[in-house]
mmCIF file with all atom_site columns, C-alpha atoms and ligand atoms in Angstrom:
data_model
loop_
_atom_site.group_PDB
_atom_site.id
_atom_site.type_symbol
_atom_site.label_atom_id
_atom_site.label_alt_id
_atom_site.label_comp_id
_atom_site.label_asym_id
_atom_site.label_entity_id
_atom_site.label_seq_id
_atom_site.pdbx_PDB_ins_code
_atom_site.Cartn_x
_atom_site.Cartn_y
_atom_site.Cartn_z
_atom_site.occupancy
_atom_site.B_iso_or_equiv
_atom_site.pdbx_formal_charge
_atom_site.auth_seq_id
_atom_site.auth_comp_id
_atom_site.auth_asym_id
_atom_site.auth_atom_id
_atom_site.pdbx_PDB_model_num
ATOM   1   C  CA  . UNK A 1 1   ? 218.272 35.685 181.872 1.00 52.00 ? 1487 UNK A CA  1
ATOM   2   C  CA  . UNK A 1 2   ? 220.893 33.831 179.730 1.00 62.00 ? 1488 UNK A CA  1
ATOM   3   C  CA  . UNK A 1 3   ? 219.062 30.675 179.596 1.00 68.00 ? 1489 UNK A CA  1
ATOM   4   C  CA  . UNK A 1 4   ? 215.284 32.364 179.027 1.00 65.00 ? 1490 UNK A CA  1
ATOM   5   C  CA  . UNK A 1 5   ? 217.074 33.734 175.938 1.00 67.00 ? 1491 UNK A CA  1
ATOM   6   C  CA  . UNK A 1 6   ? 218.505 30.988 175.064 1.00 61.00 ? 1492 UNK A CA  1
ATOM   7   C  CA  . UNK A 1 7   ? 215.402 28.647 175.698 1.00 58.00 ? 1493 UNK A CA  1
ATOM   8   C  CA  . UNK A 1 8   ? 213.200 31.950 173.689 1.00 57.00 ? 1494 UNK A CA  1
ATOM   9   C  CA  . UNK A 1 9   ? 215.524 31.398 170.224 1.00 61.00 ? 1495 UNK A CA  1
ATOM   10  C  CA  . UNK A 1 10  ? 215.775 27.648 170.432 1.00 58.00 ? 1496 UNK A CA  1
ATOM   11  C  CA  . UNK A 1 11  ? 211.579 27.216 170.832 1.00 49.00 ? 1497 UNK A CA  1
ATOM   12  C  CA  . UNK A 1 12  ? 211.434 30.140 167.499 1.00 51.00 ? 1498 UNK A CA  1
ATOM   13  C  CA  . UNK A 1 13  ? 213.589 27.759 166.060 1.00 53.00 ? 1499 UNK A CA  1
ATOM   14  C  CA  . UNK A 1 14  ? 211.673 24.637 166.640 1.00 50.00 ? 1500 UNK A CA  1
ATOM   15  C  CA  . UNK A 1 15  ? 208.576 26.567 165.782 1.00 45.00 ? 1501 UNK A CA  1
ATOM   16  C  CA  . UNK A 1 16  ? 210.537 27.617 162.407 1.00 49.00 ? 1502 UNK A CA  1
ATOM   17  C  CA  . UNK A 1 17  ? 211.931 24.830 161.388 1.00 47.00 ? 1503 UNK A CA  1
ATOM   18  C  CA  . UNK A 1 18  ? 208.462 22.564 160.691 1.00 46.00 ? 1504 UNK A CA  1
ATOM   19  C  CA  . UNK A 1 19  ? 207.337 25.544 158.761 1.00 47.00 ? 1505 UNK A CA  1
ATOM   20  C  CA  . UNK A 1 20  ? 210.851 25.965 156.656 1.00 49.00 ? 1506 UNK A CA  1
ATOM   21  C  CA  . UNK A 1 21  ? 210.310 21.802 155.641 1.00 53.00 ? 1507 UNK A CA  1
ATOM   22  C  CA  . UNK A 1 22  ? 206.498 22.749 154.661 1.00 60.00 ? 1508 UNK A CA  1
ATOM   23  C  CA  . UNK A 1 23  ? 207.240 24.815 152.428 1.00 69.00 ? 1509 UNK A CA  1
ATOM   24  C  CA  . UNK A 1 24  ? 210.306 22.738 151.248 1.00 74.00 ? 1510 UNK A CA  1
ATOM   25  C  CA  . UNK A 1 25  ? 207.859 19.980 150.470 1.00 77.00 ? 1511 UNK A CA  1
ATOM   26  C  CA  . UNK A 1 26  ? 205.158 22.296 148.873 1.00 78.00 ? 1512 UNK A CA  1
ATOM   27  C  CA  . UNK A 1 27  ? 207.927 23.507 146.585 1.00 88.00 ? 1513 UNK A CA  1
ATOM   28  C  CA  . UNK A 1 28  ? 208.881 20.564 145.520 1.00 92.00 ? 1514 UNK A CA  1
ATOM   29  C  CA  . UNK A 1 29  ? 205.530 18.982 145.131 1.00 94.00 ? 1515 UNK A CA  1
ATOM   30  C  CA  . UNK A 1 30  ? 204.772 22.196 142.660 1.00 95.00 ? 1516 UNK A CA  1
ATOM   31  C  CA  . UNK A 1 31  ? 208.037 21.502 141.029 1.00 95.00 ? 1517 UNK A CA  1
ATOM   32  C  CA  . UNK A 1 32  ? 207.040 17.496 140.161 1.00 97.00 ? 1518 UNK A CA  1
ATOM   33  C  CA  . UNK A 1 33  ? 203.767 18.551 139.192 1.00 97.00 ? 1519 UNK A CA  1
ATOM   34  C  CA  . UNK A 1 34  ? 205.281 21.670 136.291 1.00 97.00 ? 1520 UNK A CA  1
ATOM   35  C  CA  . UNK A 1 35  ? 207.408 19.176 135.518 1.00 97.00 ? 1521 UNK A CA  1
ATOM   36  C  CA  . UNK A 1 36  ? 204.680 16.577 134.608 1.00 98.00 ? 1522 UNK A CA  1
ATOM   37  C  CA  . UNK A 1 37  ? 203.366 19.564 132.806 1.00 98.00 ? 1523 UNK A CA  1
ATOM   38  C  CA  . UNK A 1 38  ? 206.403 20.165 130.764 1.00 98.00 ? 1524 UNK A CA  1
ATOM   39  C  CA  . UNK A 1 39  ? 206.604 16.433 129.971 1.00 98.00 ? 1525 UNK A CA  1
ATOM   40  C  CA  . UNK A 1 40  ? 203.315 15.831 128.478 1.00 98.00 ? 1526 UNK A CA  1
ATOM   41  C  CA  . UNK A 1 41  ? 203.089 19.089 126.782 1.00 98.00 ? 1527 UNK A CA  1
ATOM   42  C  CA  . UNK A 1 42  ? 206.066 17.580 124.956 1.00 98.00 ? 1528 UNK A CA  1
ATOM   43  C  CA  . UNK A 1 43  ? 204.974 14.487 124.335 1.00 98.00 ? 1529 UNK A CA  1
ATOM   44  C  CA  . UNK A 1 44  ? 201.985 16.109 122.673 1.00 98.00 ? 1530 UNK A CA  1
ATOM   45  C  CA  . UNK A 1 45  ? 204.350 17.960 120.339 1.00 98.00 ? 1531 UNK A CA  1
ATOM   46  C  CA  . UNK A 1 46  ? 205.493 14.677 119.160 1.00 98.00 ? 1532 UNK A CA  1
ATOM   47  C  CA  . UNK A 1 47  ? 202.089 13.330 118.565 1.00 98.00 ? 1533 UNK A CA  1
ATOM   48  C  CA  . UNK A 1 48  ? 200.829 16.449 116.792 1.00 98.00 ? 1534 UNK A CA  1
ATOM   49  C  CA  . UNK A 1 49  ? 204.556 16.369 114.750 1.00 97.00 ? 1535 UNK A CA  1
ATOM   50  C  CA  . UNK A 1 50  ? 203.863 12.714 113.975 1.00 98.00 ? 1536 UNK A CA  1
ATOM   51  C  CA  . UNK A 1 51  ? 200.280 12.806 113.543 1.00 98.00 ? 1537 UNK A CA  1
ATOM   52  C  CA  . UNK A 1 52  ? 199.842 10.353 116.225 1.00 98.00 ? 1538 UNK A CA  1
ATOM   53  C  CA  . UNK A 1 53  ? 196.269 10.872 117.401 1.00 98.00 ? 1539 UNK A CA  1
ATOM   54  C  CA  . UNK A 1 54  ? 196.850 8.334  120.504 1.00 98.00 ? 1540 UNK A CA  1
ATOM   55  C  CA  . UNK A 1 55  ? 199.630 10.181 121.653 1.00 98.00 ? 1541 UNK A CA  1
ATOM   56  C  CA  . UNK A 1 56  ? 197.892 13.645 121.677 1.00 98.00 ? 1542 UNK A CA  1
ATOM   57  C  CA  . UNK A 1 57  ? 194.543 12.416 122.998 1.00 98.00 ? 1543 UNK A CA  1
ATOM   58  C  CA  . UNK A 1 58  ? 196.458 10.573 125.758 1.00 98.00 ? 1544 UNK A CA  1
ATOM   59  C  CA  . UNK A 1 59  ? 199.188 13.451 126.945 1.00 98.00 ? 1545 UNK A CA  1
ATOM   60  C  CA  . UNK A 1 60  ? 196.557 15.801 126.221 1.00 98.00 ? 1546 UNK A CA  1
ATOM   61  C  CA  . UNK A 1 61  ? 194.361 14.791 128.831 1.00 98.00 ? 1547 UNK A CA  1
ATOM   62  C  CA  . UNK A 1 62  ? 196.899 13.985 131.188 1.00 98.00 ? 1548 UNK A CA  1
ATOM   63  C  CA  . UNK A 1 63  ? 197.352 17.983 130.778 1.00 98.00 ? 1549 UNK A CA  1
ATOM   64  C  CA  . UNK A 1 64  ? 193.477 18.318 132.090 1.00 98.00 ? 1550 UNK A CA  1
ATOM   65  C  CA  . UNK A 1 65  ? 194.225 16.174 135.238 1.00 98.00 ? 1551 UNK A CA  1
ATOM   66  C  CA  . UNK A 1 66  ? 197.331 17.748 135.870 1.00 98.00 ? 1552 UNK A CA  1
ATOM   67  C  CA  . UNK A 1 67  ? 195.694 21.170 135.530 1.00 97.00 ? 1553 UNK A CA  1
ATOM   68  C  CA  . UNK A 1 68  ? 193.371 20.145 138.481 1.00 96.00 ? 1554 UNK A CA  1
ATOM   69  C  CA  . UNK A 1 69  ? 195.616 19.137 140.883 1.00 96.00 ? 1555 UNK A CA  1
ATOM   70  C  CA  . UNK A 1 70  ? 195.442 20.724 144.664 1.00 94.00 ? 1556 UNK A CA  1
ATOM   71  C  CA  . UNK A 1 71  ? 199.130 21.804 143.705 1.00 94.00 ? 1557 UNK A CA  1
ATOM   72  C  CA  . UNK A 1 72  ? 198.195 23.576 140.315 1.00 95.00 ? 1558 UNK A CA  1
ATOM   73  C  CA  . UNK A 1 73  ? 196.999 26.611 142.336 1.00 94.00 ? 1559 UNK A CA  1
ATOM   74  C  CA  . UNK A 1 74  ? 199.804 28.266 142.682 1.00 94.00 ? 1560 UNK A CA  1
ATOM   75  C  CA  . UNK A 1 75  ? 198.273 31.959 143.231 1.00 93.00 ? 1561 UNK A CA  1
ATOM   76  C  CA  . UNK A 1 76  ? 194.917 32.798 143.999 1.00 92.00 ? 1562 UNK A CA  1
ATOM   77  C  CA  . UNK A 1 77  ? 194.599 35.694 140.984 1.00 94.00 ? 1563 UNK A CA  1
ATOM   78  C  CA  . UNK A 1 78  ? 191.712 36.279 138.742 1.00 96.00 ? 1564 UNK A CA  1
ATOM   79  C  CA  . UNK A 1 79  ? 194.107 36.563 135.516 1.00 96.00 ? 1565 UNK A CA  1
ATOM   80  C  CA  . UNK A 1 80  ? 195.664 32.644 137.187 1.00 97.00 ? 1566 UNK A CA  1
ATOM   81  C  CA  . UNK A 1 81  ? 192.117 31.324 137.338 1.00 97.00 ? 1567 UNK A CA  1
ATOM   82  C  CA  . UNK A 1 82  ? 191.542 32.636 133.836 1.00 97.00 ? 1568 UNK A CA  1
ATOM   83  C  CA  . UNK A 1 83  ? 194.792 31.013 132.518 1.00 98.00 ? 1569 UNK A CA  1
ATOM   84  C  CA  . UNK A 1 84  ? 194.158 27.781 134.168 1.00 98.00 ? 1570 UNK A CA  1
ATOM   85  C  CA  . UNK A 1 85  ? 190.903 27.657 132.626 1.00 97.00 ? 1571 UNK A CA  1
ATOM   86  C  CA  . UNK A 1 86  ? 192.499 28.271 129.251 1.00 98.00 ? 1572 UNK A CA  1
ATOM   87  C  CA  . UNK A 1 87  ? 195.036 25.751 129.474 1.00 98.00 ? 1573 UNK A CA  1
ATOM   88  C  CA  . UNK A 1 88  ? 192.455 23.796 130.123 1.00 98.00 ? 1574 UNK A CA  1
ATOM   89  C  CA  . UNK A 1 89  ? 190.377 24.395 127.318 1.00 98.00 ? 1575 UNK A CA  1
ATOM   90  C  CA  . UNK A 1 90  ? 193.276 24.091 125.233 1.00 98.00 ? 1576 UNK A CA  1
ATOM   91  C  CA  . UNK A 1 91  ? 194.180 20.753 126.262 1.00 98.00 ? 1577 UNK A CA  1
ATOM   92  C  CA  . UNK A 1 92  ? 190.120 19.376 125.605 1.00 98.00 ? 1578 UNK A CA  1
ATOM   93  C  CA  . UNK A 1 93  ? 190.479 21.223 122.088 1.00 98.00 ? 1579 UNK A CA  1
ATOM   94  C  CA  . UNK A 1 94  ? 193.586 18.716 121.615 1.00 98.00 ? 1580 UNK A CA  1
ATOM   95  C  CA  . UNK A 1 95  ? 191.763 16.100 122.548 1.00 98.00 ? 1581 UNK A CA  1
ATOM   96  C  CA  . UNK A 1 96  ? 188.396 16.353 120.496 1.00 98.00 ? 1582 UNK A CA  1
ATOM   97  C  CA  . UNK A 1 97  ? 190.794 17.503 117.591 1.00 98.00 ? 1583 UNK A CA  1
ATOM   98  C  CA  . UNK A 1 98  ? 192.663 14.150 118.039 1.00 98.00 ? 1584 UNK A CA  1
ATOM   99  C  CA  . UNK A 1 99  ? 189.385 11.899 118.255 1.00 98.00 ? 1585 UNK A CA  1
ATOM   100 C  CA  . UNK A 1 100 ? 188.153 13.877 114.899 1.00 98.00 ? 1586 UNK A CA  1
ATOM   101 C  CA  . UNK A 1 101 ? 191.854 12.871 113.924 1.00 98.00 ? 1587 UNK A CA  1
ATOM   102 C  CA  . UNK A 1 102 ? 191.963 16.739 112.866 1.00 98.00 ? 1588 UNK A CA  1
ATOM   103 C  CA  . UNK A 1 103 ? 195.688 17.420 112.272 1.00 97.00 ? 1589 UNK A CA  1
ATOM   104 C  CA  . UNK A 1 104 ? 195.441 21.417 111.686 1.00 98.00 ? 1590 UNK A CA  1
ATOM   105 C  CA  . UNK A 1 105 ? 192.791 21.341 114.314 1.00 98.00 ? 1591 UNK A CA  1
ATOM   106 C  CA  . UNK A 1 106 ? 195.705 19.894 116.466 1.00 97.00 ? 1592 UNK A CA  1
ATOM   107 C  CA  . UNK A 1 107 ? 198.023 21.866 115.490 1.00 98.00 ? 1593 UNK A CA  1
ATOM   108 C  CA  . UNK A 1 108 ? 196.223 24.993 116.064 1.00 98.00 ? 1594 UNK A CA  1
ATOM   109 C  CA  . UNK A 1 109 ? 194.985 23.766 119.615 1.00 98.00 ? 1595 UNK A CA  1
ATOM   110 C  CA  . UNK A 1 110 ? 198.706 23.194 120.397 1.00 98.00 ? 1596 UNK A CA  1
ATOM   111 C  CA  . UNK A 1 111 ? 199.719 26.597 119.454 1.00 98.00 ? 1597 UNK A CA  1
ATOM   112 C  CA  . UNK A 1 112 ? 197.157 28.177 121.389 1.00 98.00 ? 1598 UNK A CA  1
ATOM   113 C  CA  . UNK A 1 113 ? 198.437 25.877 124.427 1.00 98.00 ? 1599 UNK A CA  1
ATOM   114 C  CA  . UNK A 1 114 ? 202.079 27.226 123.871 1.00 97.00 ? 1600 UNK A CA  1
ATOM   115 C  CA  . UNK A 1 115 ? 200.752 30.740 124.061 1.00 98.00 ? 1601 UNK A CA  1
ATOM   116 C  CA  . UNK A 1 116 ? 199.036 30.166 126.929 1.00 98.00 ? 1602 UNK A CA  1
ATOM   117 C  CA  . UNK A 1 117 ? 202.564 28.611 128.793 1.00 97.00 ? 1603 UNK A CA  1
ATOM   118 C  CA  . UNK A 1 118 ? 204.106 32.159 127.941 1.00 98.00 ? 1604 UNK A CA  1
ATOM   119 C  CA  . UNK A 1 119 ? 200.707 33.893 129.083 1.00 98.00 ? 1605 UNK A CA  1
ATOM   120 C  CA  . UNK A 1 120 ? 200.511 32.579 132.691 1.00 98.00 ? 1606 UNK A CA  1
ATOM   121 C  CA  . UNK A 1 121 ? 204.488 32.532 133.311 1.00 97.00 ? 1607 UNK A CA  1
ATOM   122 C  CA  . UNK A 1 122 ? 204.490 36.375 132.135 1.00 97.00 ? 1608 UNK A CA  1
ATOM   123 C  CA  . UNK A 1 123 ? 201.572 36.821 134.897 1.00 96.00 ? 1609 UNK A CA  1
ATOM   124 C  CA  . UNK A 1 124 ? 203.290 34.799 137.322 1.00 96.00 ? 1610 UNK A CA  1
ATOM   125 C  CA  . UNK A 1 125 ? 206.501 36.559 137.458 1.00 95.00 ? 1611 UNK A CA  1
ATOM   126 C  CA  . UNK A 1 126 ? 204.667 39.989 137.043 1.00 94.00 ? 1612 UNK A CA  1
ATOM   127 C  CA  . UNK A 1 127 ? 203.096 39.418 140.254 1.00 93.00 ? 1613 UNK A CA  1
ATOM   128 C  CA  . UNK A 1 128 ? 206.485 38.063 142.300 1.00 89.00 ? 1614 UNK A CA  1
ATOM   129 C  CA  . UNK A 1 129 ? 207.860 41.289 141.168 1.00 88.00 ? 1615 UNK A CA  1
ATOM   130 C  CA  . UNK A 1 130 ? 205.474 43.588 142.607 1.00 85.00 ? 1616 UNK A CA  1
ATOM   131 C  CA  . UNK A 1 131 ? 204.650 41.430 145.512 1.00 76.00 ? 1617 UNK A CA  1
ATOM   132 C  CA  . UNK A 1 132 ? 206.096 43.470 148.970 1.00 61.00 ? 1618 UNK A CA  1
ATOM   133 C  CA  . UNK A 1 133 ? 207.035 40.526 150.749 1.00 58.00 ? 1619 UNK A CA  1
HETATM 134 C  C1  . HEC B 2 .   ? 197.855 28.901 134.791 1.00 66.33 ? 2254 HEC B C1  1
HETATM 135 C  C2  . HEC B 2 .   ? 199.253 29.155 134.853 1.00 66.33 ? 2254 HEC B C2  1
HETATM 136 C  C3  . HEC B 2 .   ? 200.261 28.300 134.137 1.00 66.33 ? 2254 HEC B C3  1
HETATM 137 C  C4  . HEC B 2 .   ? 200.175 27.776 132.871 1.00 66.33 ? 2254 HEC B C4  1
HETATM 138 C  C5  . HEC B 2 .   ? 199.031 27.889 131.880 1.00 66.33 ? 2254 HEC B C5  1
HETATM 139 C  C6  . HEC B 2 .   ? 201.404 27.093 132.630 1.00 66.33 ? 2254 HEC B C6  1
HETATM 140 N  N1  . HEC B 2 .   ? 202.216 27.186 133.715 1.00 66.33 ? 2254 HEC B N1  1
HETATM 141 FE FE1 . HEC B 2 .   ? 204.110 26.446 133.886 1.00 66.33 ? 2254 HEC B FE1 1
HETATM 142 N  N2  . HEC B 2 .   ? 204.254 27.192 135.741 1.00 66.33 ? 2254 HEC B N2  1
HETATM 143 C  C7  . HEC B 2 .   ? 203.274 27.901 136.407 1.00 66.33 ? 2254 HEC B C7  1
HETATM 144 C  C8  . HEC B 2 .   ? 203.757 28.295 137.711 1.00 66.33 ? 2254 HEC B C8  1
HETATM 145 C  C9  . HEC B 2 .   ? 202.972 29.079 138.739 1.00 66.33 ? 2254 HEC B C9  1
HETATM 146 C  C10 . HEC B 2 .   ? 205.065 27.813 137.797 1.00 66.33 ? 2254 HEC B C10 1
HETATM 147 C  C11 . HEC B 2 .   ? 206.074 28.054 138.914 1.00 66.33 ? 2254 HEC B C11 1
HETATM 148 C  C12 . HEC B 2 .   ? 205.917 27.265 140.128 1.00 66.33 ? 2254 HEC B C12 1
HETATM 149 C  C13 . HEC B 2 .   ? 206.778 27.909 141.190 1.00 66.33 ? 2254 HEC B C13 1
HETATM 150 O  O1  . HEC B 2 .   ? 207.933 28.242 140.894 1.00 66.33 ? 2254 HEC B O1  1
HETATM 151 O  O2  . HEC B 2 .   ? 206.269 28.118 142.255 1.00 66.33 ? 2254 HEC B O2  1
HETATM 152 C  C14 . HEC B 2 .   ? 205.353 27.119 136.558 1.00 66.33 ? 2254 HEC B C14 1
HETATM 153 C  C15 . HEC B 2 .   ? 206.542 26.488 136.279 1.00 66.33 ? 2254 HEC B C15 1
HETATM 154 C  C16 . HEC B 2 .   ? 206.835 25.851 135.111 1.00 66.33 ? 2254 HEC B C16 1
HETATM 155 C  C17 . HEC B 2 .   ? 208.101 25.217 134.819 1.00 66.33 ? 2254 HEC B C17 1
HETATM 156 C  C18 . HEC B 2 .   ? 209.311 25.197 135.730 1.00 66.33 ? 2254 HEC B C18 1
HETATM 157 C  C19 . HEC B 2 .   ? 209.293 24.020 136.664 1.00 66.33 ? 2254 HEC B C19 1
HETATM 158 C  C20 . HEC B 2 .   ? 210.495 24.133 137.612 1.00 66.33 ? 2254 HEC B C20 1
HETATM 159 O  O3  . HEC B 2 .   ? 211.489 23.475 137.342 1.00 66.33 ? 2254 HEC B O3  1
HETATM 160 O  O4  . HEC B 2 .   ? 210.411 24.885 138.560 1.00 66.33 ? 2254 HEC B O4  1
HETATM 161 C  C21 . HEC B 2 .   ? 208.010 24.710 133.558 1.00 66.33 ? 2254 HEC B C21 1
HETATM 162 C  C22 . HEC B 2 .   ? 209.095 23.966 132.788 1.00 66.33 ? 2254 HEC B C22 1
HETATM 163 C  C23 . HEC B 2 .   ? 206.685 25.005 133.075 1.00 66.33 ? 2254 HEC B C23 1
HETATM 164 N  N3  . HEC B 2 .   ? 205.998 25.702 134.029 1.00 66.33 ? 2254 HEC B N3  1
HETATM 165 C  C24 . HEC B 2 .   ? 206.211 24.656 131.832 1.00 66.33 ? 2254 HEC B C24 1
HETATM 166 C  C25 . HEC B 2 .   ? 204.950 24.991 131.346 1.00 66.33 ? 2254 HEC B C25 1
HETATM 167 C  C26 . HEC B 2 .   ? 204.464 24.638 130.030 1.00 66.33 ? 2254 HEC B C26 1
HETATM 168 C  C27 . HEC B 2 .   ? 205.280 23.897 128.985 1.00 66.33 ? 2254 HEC B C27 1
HETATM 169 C  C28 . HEC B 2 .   ? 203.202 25.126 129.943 1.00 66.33 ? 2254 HEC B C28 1
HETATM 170 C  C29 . HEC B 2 .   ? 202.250 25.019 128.789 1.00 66.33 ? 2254 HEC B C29 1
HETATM 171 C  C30 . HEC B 2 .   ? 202.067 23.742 128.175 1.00 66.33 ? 2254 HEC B C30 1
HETATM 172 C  C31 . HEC B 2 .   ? 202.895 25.803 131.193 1.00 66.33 ? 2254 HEC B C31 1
HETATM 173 N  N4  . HEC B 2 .   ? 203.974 25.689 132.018 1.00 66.33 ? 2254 HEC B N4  1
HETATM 174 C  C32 . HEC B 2 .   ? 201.696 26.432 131.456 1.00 66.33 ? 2254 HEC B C32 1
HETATM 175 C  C33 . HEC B 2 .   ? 202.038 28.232 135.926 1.00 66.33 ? 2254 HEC B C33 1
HETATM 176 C  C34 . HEC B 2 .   ? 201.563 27.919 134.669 1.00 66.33 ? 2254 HEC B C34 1
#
């Protein structure tokens, strides 16, 4: 009886422990990805600050591949998938605008970009915080 126990929480625990590292990985795959994120958005800021067209159009659109990663999907939500598309949007804006060489039109896209950061986290954590599990 001992050992059936024993042998019943050491195969939960091999059955656990896979599924612990998956989501380890996941989470850190996320991570690296917002992090990407973070990193171009900034380097954008720099270009539209320096009126460096190059820099905008090229961070920009690293924004639009980012934002269609597998790993972007963070929460199946209609208000996510609207965000997502908005970011999105925002980030093409910044590109045309840059090609036009545009600098309020830049500006103005990147605004609407930073808005759209604060838009999706304030949905994000909303949701965590009335999630039961
Ligand atoms: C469509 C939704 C969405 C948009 C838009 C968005 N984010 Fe995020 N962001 C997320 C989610 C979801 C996470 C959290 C991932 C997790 O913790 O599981 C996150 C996490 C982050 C993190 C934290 C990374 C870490 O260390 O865990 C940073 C920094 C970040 N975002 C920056 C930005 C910036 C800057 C923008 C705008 C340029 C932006 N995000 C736009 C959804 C979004």
């Amino acid at each position: 009886m001992k050992n059936l126990s024993f042998l019943a929480s050491a195969l939960v625990a091999a059955l656990a422990i896979p599924v612990l590292n998956g989501h380890a990985q996941e989470g850190k795959a996320v991570k690296a990805l917002m992090m990407r994120k973070l990193e171009n958005s900034q380097k954008v800021l720099e270009g539209v600050a320096l009126n460096d067209f190059d820099r905008v159009a090229k961070h920009a659109d690293e924004l639009i591949t980012i934002s269609k990663a597998t790993d972007w999907k963070v929460m199946k939500s209609p208000q996510y998938e609207l965000y997502s598309n908005e970011f999105r949007r925002n980030a093409e804006t910044l590109v045309q605008q840059a090609k036009n060489k545009n600098t309020d039109g830049m500006a103005l896209a990147y605004v609407e970009l930073t808005l759209n950061c604060v838009k999706c986290h304030k949905h994000v954590r909303e949701v965590r915080m009335t999630r039961l599990d």
